[in-house]
Structures are given as C-alpha cells and as structure tokens.
PDB file of N, CA and C in Angstrom:
ATOM      1  N   UNK A   1      -5.162  -5.039  -4.483  1.00 94.00           N
ATOM      2  CA  UNK A   1      -5.598  -3.674  -4.265  1.00 94.00           C
ATOM      3  C   UNK A   1      -5.427  -3.341  -2.779  1.00 94.00           C
ATOM      4  N   UNK A   2      -5.025  -2.101  -2.528  1.00 96.00           N
ATOM      5  CA  UNK A   2      -4.955  -1.619  -1.156  1.00 96.00           C
ATOM      6  C   UNK A   2      -5.915  -0.445  -1.016  1.00 96.00           C
ATOM      7  N   UNK A   3      -6.530  -0.343   0.159  1.00 97.00           N
ATOM      8  CA  UNK A   3      -7.482   0.731   0.413  1.00 97.00           C
ATOM      9  C   UNK A   3      -6.738   1.898   1.033  1.00 97.00           C
ATOM     10  N   UNK A   4      -6.916   3.084   0.460  1.00 97.00           N
ATOM     11  CA  UNK A   4      -6.311   4.305   0.969  1.00 97.00           C
ATOM     12  C   UNK A   4      -7.389   5.382   1.073  1.00 97.00           C
ATOM     13  N   UNK A   5      -7.044   6.483   1.737  1.00 97.00           N
ATOM     14  CA  UNK A   5      -8.019   7.539   1.995  1.00 97.00           C
ATOM     15  C   UNK A   5      -7.505   8.868   1.463  1.00 97.00           C
ATOM     16  N   UNK A   6      -8.363   9.575   0.750  1.00 95.00           N
ATOM     17  CA  UNK A   6      -8.028  10.930   0.304  1.00 95.00           C
ATOM     18  C   UNK A   6      -7.975  11.844   1.528  1.00 95.00           C
ATOM     19  N   UNK A   7      -7.380  12.997   1.387  1.00 94.00           N
ATOM     20  CA  UNK A   7      -7.309  13.935   2.501  1.00 94.00           C
ATOM     21  C   UNK A   7      -8.686  14.452   2.910  1.00 94.00           C
ATOM     22  N   UNK A   8      -9.673  14.364   2.002  1.00 95.00           N
ATOM     23  CA  UNK A   8     -11.036  14.792   2.332  1.00 95.00           C
ATOM     24  C   UNK A   8     -11.846  13.686   3.018  1.00 95.00           C
ATOM     25  N   UNK A   9     -11.216  12.515   3.257  1.00 94.00           N
ATOM     26  CA  UNK A   9     -11.872  11.436   3.987  1.00 94.00           C
ATOM     27  C   UNK A   9     -12.482  10.342   3.132  1.00 94.00           C
ATOM     28  N   UNK A  10     -12.555  10.518   1.841  1.00 97.00           N
ATOM     29  CA  UNK A  10     -13.130   9.489   0.969  1.00 97.00           C
ATOM     30  C   UNK A  10     -12.078   8.428   0.670  1.00 97.00           C
ATOM     31  N   UNK A  11     -12.499   7.175   0.701  1.00 97.00           N
ATOM     32  CA  UNK A  11     -11.548   6.083   0.467  1.00 97.00           C
ATOM     33  C   UNK A  11     -11.672   5.549  -0.956  1.00 97.00           C
ATOM     34  N   UNK A  12     -10.585   4.958  -1.425  1.00 96.00           N
ATOM     35  CA  UNK A  12     -10.540   4.328  -2.742  1.00 96.00           C
ATOM     36  C   UNK A  12      -9.445   3.272  -2.725  1.00 96.00           C
ATOM     37  N   UNK A  13      -9.349   2.501  -3.787  1.00 97.00           N
ATOM     38  CA  UNK A  13      -8.375   1.413  -3.872  1.00 97.00           C
ATOM     39  C   UNK A  13      -7.346   1.701  -4.953  1.00 97.00           C
ATOM     40  N   UNK A  14      -6.107   1.297  -4.670  1.00 97.00           N
ATOM     41  CA  UNK A  14      -5.017   1.417  -5.636  1.00 97.00           C
ATOM     42  C   UNK A  14      -4.431   0.029  -5.841  1.00 97.00           C
ATOM     43  N   UNK A  15      -4.125  -0.314  -7.075  1.00 95.00           N
ATOM     44  CA  UNK A  15      -3.500  -1.598  -7.363  1.00 95.00           C
ATOM     45  C   UNK A  15      -2.048  -1.546  -6.879  1.00 95.00           C
ATOM     46  N   UNK A  16      -1.739  -2.335  -5.866  1.00 94.00           N
ATOM     47  CA  UNK A  16      -0.413  -2.314  -5.236  1.00 94.00           C
ATOM     48  C   UNK A  16       0.685  -2.767  -6.193  1.00 94.00           C
ATOM     49  N   UNK A  17       0.343  -3.511  -7.221  1.00 93.00           N
ATOM     50  CA  UNK A  17       1.351  -3.969  -8.173  1.00 93.00           C
ATOM     51  C   UNK A  17       1.926  -2.828  -9.001  1.00 93.00           C
ATOM     52  N   UNK A  18       1.201  -1.712  -9.085  1.00 96.00           N
ATOM     53  CA  UNK A  18       1.648  -0.575  -9.888  1.00 96.00           C
ATOM     54  C   UNK A  18       2.309   0.530  -9.065  1.00 96.00           C
ATOM     55  N   UNK A  19       2.485   0.305  -7.767  1.00 96.00           N
ATOM     56  CA  UNK A  19       3.115   1.323  -6.928  1.00 96.00           C
ATOM     57  C   UNK A  19       4.622   1.260  -7.119  1.00 96.00           C
ATOM     58  N   UNK A  20       5.184   2.391  -7.498  1.00 97.00           N
ATOM     59  CA  UNK A  20       6.626   2.483  -7.699  1.00 97.00           C
ATOM     60  C   UNK A  20       7.315   3.079  -6.475  1.00 97.00           C
ATOM     61  N   UNK A  21       6.659   4.073  -5.832  1.00 97.00           N
ATOM     62  CA  UNK A  21       7.318   4.769  -4.741  1.00 97.00           C
ATOM     63  C   UNK A  21       6.266   5.324  -3.772  1.00 97.00           C
ATOM     64  N   UNK A  22       6.629   5.342  -2.486  1.00 97.00           N
ATOM     65  CA  UNK A  22       5.813   5.963  -1.452  1.00 97.00           C
ATOM     66  C   UNK A  22       6.721   6.901  -0.681  1.00 97.00           C
ATOM     67  N   UNK A  23       6.326   8.190  -0.573  1.00 96.00           N
ATOM     68  CA  UNK A  23       7.147   9.173   0.121  1.00 96.00           C
ATOM     69  C   UNK A  23       6.280  10.044   1.015  1.00 96.00           C
ATOM     70  N   UNK A  24       6.897  10.695   1.982  1.00 94.00           N
ATOM     71  CA  UNK A  24       6.204  11.621   2.874  1.00 94.00           C
ATOM     72  C   UNK A  24       6.839  12.993   2.767  1.00 94.00           C
ATOM     73  N   UNK A  25       5.985  14.040   2.587  1.00 87.00           N
ATOM     74  CA  UNK A  25       6.498  15.413   2.408  1.00 87.00           C
ATOM     75  C   UNK A  25       5.700  16.470   3.133  1.00 87.00           C
ATOM     76  N   UNK A  26       5.094  16.557   4.176  1.00 89.00           N
ATOM     77  CA  UNK A  26       4.776  15.544   5.162  1.00 89.00           C
ATOM     78  C   UNK A  26       3.592  14.677   4.764  1.00 89.00           C
ATOM     79  N   UNK A  27       2.777  15.110   3.766  1.00 93.00           N
ATOM     80  CA  UNK A  27       1.689  14.230   3.297  1.00 93.00           C
ATOM     81  C   UNK A  27       2.299  13.040   2.573  1.00 93.00           C
ATOM     82  N   UNK A  28       1.600  11.915   2.620  1.00 97.00           N
ATOM     83  CA  UNK A  28       2.086  10.711   1.953  1.00 97.00           C
ATOM     84  C   UNK A  28       1.685  10.758   0.488  1.00 97.00           C
ATOM     85  N   UNK A  29       2.662  10.572  -0.384  1.00 97.00           N
ATOM     86  CA  UNK A  29       2.437  10.593  -1.825  1.00 97.00           C
ATOM     87  C   UNK A  29       2.803   9.227  -2.394  1.00 97.00           C
ATOM     88  N   UNK A  30       1.846   8.629  -3.105  1.00 97.00           N
ATOM     89  CA  UNK A  30       2.069   7.346  -3.768  1.00 97.00           C
ATOM     90  C   UNK A  30       2.262   7.633  -5.251  1.00 97.00           C
ATOM     91  N   UNK A  31       3.375   7.165  -5.806  1.00 97.00           N
ATOM     92  CA  UNK A  31       3.648   7.325  -7.228  1.00 97.00           C
ATOM     93  C   UNK A  31       3.518   5.966  -7.904  1.00 97.00           C
ATOM     94  N   UNK A  32       2.727   5.919  -8.965  1.00 97.00           N
ATOM     95  CA  UNK A  32       2.543   4.678  -9.712  1.00 97.00           C
ATOM     96  C   UNK A  32       3.570   4.590 -10.832  1.00 97.00           C
ATOM     97  N   UNK A  33       3.693   3.417 -11.417  1.00 97.00           N
ATOM     98  CA  UNK A  33       4.662   3.193 -12.486  1.00 97.00           C
ATOM     99  C   UNK A  33       4.364   4.034 -13.721  1.00 97.00           C
ATOM    100  N   UNK A  34       3.122   4.481 -13.888  1.00 97.00           N
ATOM    101  CA  UNK A  34       2.775   5.320 -15.040  1.00 97.00           C
ATOM    102  C   UNK A  34       3.005   6.805 -14.763  1.00 97.00           C
ATOM    103  N   UNK A  35       3.533   7.143 -13.565  1.00 96.00           N
ATOM    104  CA  UNK A  35       3.832   8.523 -13.218  1.00 96.00           C
ATOM    105  C   UNK A  35       2.743   9.248 -12.455  1.00 96.00           C
ATOM    106  N   UNK A  36       1.537   8.671 -12.379  1.00 97.00           N
ATOM    107  CA  UNK A  36       0.457   9.310 -11.626  1.00 97.00           C
ATOM    108  C   UNK A  36       0.807   9.334 -10.150  1.00 97.00           C
ATOM    109  N   UNK A  37       0.421  10.424  -9.483  1.00 97.00           N
ATOM    110  CA  UNK A  37       0.701  10.579  -8.058  1.00 97.00           C
ATOM    111  C   UNK A  37      -0.606  10.755  -7.313  1.00 97.00           C
ATOM    112  N   UNK A  38      -0.672  10.149  -6.128  1.00 96.00           N
ATOM    113  CA  UNK A  38      -1.848  10.240  -5.281  1.00 96.00           C
ATOM    114  C   UNK A  38      -1.411  10.658  -3.883  1.00 96.00           C
ATOM    115  N   UNK A  39      -2.093  11.651  -3.318  1.00 96.00           N
ATOM    116  CA  UNK A  39      -1.835  12.076  -1.942  1.00 96.00           C
ATOM    117  C   UNK A  39      -2.864  11.375  -1.067  1.00 96.00           C
ATOM    118  N   UNK A  40      -2.387  10.704  -0.025  1.00 97.00           N
ATOM    119  CA  UNK A  40      -3.283   9.921   0.839  1.00 97.00           C
ATOM    120  C   UNK A  40      -3.089  10.308   2.302  1.00 97.00           C
ATOM    121  N   UNK A  41      -4.094  10.011   3.104  1.00 96.00           N
ATOM    122  CA  UNK A  41      -4.063  10.356   4.529  1.00 96.00           C
ATOM    123  C   UNK A  41      -3.221   9.383   5.349  1.00 96.00           C
ATOM    124  N   UNK A  42      -3.059   8.153   4.866  1.00 97.00           N
ATOM    125  CA  UNK A  42      -2.302   7.145   5.605  1.00 97.00           C
ATOM    126  C   UNK A  42      -0.821   7.533   5.660  1.00 97.00           C
ATOM    127  N   UNK A  43      -0.146   7.049   6.702  1.00 96.00           N
ATOM    128  CA  UNK A  43       1.290   7.291   6.814  1.00 96.00           C
ATOM    129  C   UNK A  43       2.045   6.387   5.840  1.00 96.00           C
ATOM    130  N   UNK A  44       3.299   6.714   5.618  1.00 96.00           N
ATOM    131  CA  UNK A  44       4.143   5.906   4.746  1.00 96.00           C
ATOM    132  C   UNK A  44       4.228   4.468   5.270  1.00 96.00           C
ATOM    133  N   UNK A  45       4.349   4.306   6.571  1.00 95.00           N
ATOM    134  CA  UNK A  45       4.416   2.962   7.166  1.00 95.00           C
ATOM    135  C   UNK A  45       3.122   2.187   6.979  1.00 95.00           C
ATOM    136  N   UNK A  46       1.976   2.857   7.105  1.00 96.00           N
ATOM    137  CA  UNK A  46       0.696   2.186   6.904  1.00 96.00           C
ATOM    138  C   UNK A  46       0.546   1.705   5.463  1.00 96.00           C
ATOM    139  N   UNK A  47       0.971   2.528   4.517  1.00 97.00           N
ATOM    140  CA  UNK A  47       0.898   2.136   3.106  1.00 97.00           C
ATOM    141  C   UNK A  47       1.832   0.959   2.855  1.00 97.00           C
ATOM    142  N   UNK A  48       3.055   1.022   3.386  1.00 95.00           N
ATOM    143  CA  UNK A  48       4.007  -0.080   3.216  1.00 95.00           C
ATOM    144  C   UNK A  48       3.437  -1.380   3.786  1.00 95.00           C
ATOM    145  N   UNK A  49       2.853  -1.314   4.979  1.00 95.00           N
ATOM    146  CA  UNK A  49       2.269  -2.508   5.587  1.00 95.00           C
ATOM    147  C   UNK A  49       1.116  -3.059   4.749  1.00 95.00           C
ATOM    148  N   UNK A  50       0.298  -2.170   4.183  1.00 96.00           N
ATOM    149  CA  UNK A  50      -0.815  -2.609   3.328  1.00 96.00           C
ATOM    150  C   UNK A  50      -0.291  -3.287   2.063  1.00 96.00           C
ATOM    151  N   UNK A  51       0.793  -2.754   1.497  1.00 94.00           N
ATOM    152  CA  UNK A  51       1.390  -3.358   0.304  1.00 94.00           C
ATOM    153  C   UNK A  51       1.924  -4.749   0.636  1.00 94.00           C
ATOM    154  N   UNK A  52       2.642  -4.869   1.746  1.00 90.00           N
ATOM    155  CA  UNK A  52       3.179  -6.170   2.156  1.00 90.00           C
ATOM    156  C   UNK A  52       2.045  -7.154   2.403  1.00 90.00           C
ATOM    157  N   UNK A  53       0.997  -6.703   3.067  1.00 91.00           N
ATOM    158  CA  UNK A  53      -0.163  -7.578   3.329  1.00 91.00           C
ATOM    159  C   UNK A  53      -0.769  -8.050   2.012  1.00 91.00           C
ATOM    160  N   UNK A  54      -0.910  -7.141   1.034  1.00 91.00           N
ATOM    161  CA  UNK A  54      -1.443  -7.516  -0.271  1.00 91.00           C
ATOM    162  C   UNK A  54      -0.545  -8.541  -0.953  1.00 91.00           C
ATOM    163  N   UNK A  55       0.766  -8.274  -0.984  1.00 89.00           N
ATOM    164  CA  UNK A  55       1.705  -9.202  -1.620  1.00 89.00           C
ATOM    165  C   UNK A  55       1.632 -10.582  -0.979  1.00 89.00           C
ATOM    166  N   UNK A  56       1.530 -10.624   0.323  1.00 87.00           N
ATOM    167  CA  UNK A  56       1.438 -11.921   1.006  1.00 87.00           C
ATOM    168  C   UNK A  56       0.123 -12.625   0.696  1.00 87.00           C
ATOM    169  N   UNK A  57      -0.954 -11.860   0.585  1.00 87.00           N
ATOM    170  CA  UNK A  57      -2.256 -12.479   0.336  1.00 87.00           C
ATOM    171  C   UNK A  57      -2.350 -13.109  -1.045  1.00 87.00           C
ATOM    172  N   UNK A  58      -1.575 -12.588  -2.011  1.00 86.00           N
ATOM    173  CA  UNK A  58      -1.589 -13.157  -3.363  1.00 86.00           C
ATOM    174  C   UNK A  58      -0.291 -13.886  -3.679  1.00 86.00           C
ATOM    175  N   UNK A  59       0.581 -14.026  -2.681  1.00 81.00           N
ATOM    176  CA  UNK A  59       1.849 -14.749  -2.782  1.00 81.00           C
ATOM    177  C   UNK A  59       2.723 -14.208  -3.922  1.00 81.00           C
ATOM    178  N   UNK A  60       2.912 -12.900  -3.932  1.00 72.00           N
ATOM    179  CA  UNK A  60       3.759 -12.246  -4.925  1.00 72.00           C
ATOM    180  C   UNK A  60       5.180 -12.134  -4.392  1.00 72.00           C
ATOM    181  N   UNK A  61       6.157 -12.319  -5.254  1.00 65.00           N
ATOM    182  CA  UNK A  61       7.569 -12.138  -4.928  1.00 65.00           C
ATOM    183  C   UNK A  61       8.054 -13.026  -3.792  1.00 65.00           C
ATOM    184  N   UNK A  62       7.473 -14.205  -3.669  1.00 67.00           N
ATOM    185  CA  UNK A  62       7.944 -15.157  -2.676  1.00 67.00           C
ATOM    186  C   UNK A  62       7.542 -14.841  -1.253  1.00 67.00           C
ATOM    187  N   UNK A  63       6.594 -13.925  -1.055  1.00 57.00           N
ATOM    188  CA  UNK A  63       6.081 -13.670   0.292  1.00 57.00           C
ATOM    189  C   UNK A  63       5.185 -14.842   0.662  1.00 57.00           C
ATOM    190  N   UNK A  64       5.777 -15.927   1.151  1.00 58.00           N
ATOM    191  CA  UNK A  64       5.018 -17.141   1.401  1.00 58.00           C
ATOM    192  C   UNK A  64       4.516 -17.240   2.826  1.00 58.00           C
ATOM    193  N   UNK A  65       4.897 -16.314   3.676  1.00 58.00           N
ATOM    194  CA  UNK A  65       4.421 -16.335   5.049  1.00 58.00           C
ATOM    195  C   UNK A  65       2.911 -16.123   5.033  1.00 58.00           C
ATOM    196  N   UNK A  66       2.193 -16.862   5.844  1.00 53.00           N
ATOM    197  CA  UNK A  66       0.740 -16.752   5.873  1.00 53.00           C
ATOM    198  C   UNK A  66       0.310 -15.350   6.268  1.00 53.00           C
ATOM    199  N   UNK A  67      -0.754 -14.881   5.668  1.00 49.00           N
ATOM    200  CA  UNK A  67      -1.296 -13.572   5.988  1.00 49.00           C
ATOM    201  C   UNK A  67      -1.695 -13.528   7.458  1.00 49.00           C
ATOM    202  N   UNK A  68      -2.214 -14.640   7.978  1.00 52.00           N
ATOM    203  CA  UNK A  68      -2.615 -14.678   9.387  1.00 52.00           C
ATOM    204  C   UNK A  68      -1.410 -14.460  10.293  1.00 52.00           C
ATOM    205  N   UNK A  69      -0.265 -15.002   9.944  1.00 56.00           N
ATOM    206  CA  UNK A  69       0.950 -14.797  10.734  1.00 56.00           C
ATOM    207  C   UNK A  69       1.343 -13.329  10.727  1.00 56.00           C
ATOM    208  N   UNK A  70       1.208 -12.670   9.567  1.00 53.00           N
ATOM    209  CA  UNK A  70       1.534 -11.252   9.450  1.00 53.00           C
ATOM    210  C   UNK A  70       0.613 -10.432  10.345  1.00 53.00           C
ATOM    211  N   UNK A  71      -0.669 -10.759  10.321  1.00 55.00           N
ATOM    212  CA  UNK A  71      -1.635 -10.010  11.118  1.00 55.00           C
ATOM    213  C   UNK A  71      -1.364 -10.201  12.605  1.00 55.00           C
ATOM    214  N   UNK A  72      -0.899 -11.371  13.009  1.00 58.00           N
ATOM    215  CA  UNK A  72      -0.598 -11.632  14.414  1.00 58.00           C
ATOM    216  C   UNK A  72       0.619 -10.877  14.886  1.00 58.00           C
ATOM    217  N   UNK A  73       1.520 -10.486  13.966  1.00 59.00           N
ATOM    218  CA  UNK A  73       2.712  -9.737  14.334  1.00 59.00           C
ATOM    219  C   UNK A  73       2.369  -8.320  14.755  1.00 59.00           C
ATOM    220  N   UNK A  74       1.257  -7.798  14.255  1.00 53.00           N
ATOM    221  CA  UNK A  74       0.882  -6.409  14.531  1.00 53.00           C
ATOM    222  C   UNK A  74       0.315  -6.290  15.874  1.00 53.00           C
TER     223      UNK A  74
END
C-alpha cells in the first residue's frame, strides 16, 4: 500500500499492485487496473517513488535492492 493525499488534504492508501497508470494533467491521476481513477496531491514522481519503495519492501518483480539503500539515495 502507498499513502496518498486527496486534494482536500485527507490521506488514504492505495494498493500499489493494482496501479496501472500514473499521469499528470496538471493534477496527478492514478488509474487502477479496474478502471477506477483517483486524483491525488502528490506529484507523478512522488507516486512513482512510493510505488518503487513499496515494490522493494515486499521484493516484487526482482527489486532486491534493500529499502534502506533506496532511502539513502534520496
């Protein structure tokens, strides 16, 4: 799960495994595999980084680099 923020400031979690696409128009829109769309306050890059961090933390798709190493890169 990744934590994102609605435009009104309230935060919620989205299952990163179901994210199909992230786009900016200029608001960031996350599209899930079921077609649902969510508008979030985070930038496209912030969402991408959160997804990568999640994948590394659960070792999905061969992201075997330690999460601590990823955090140190930032």
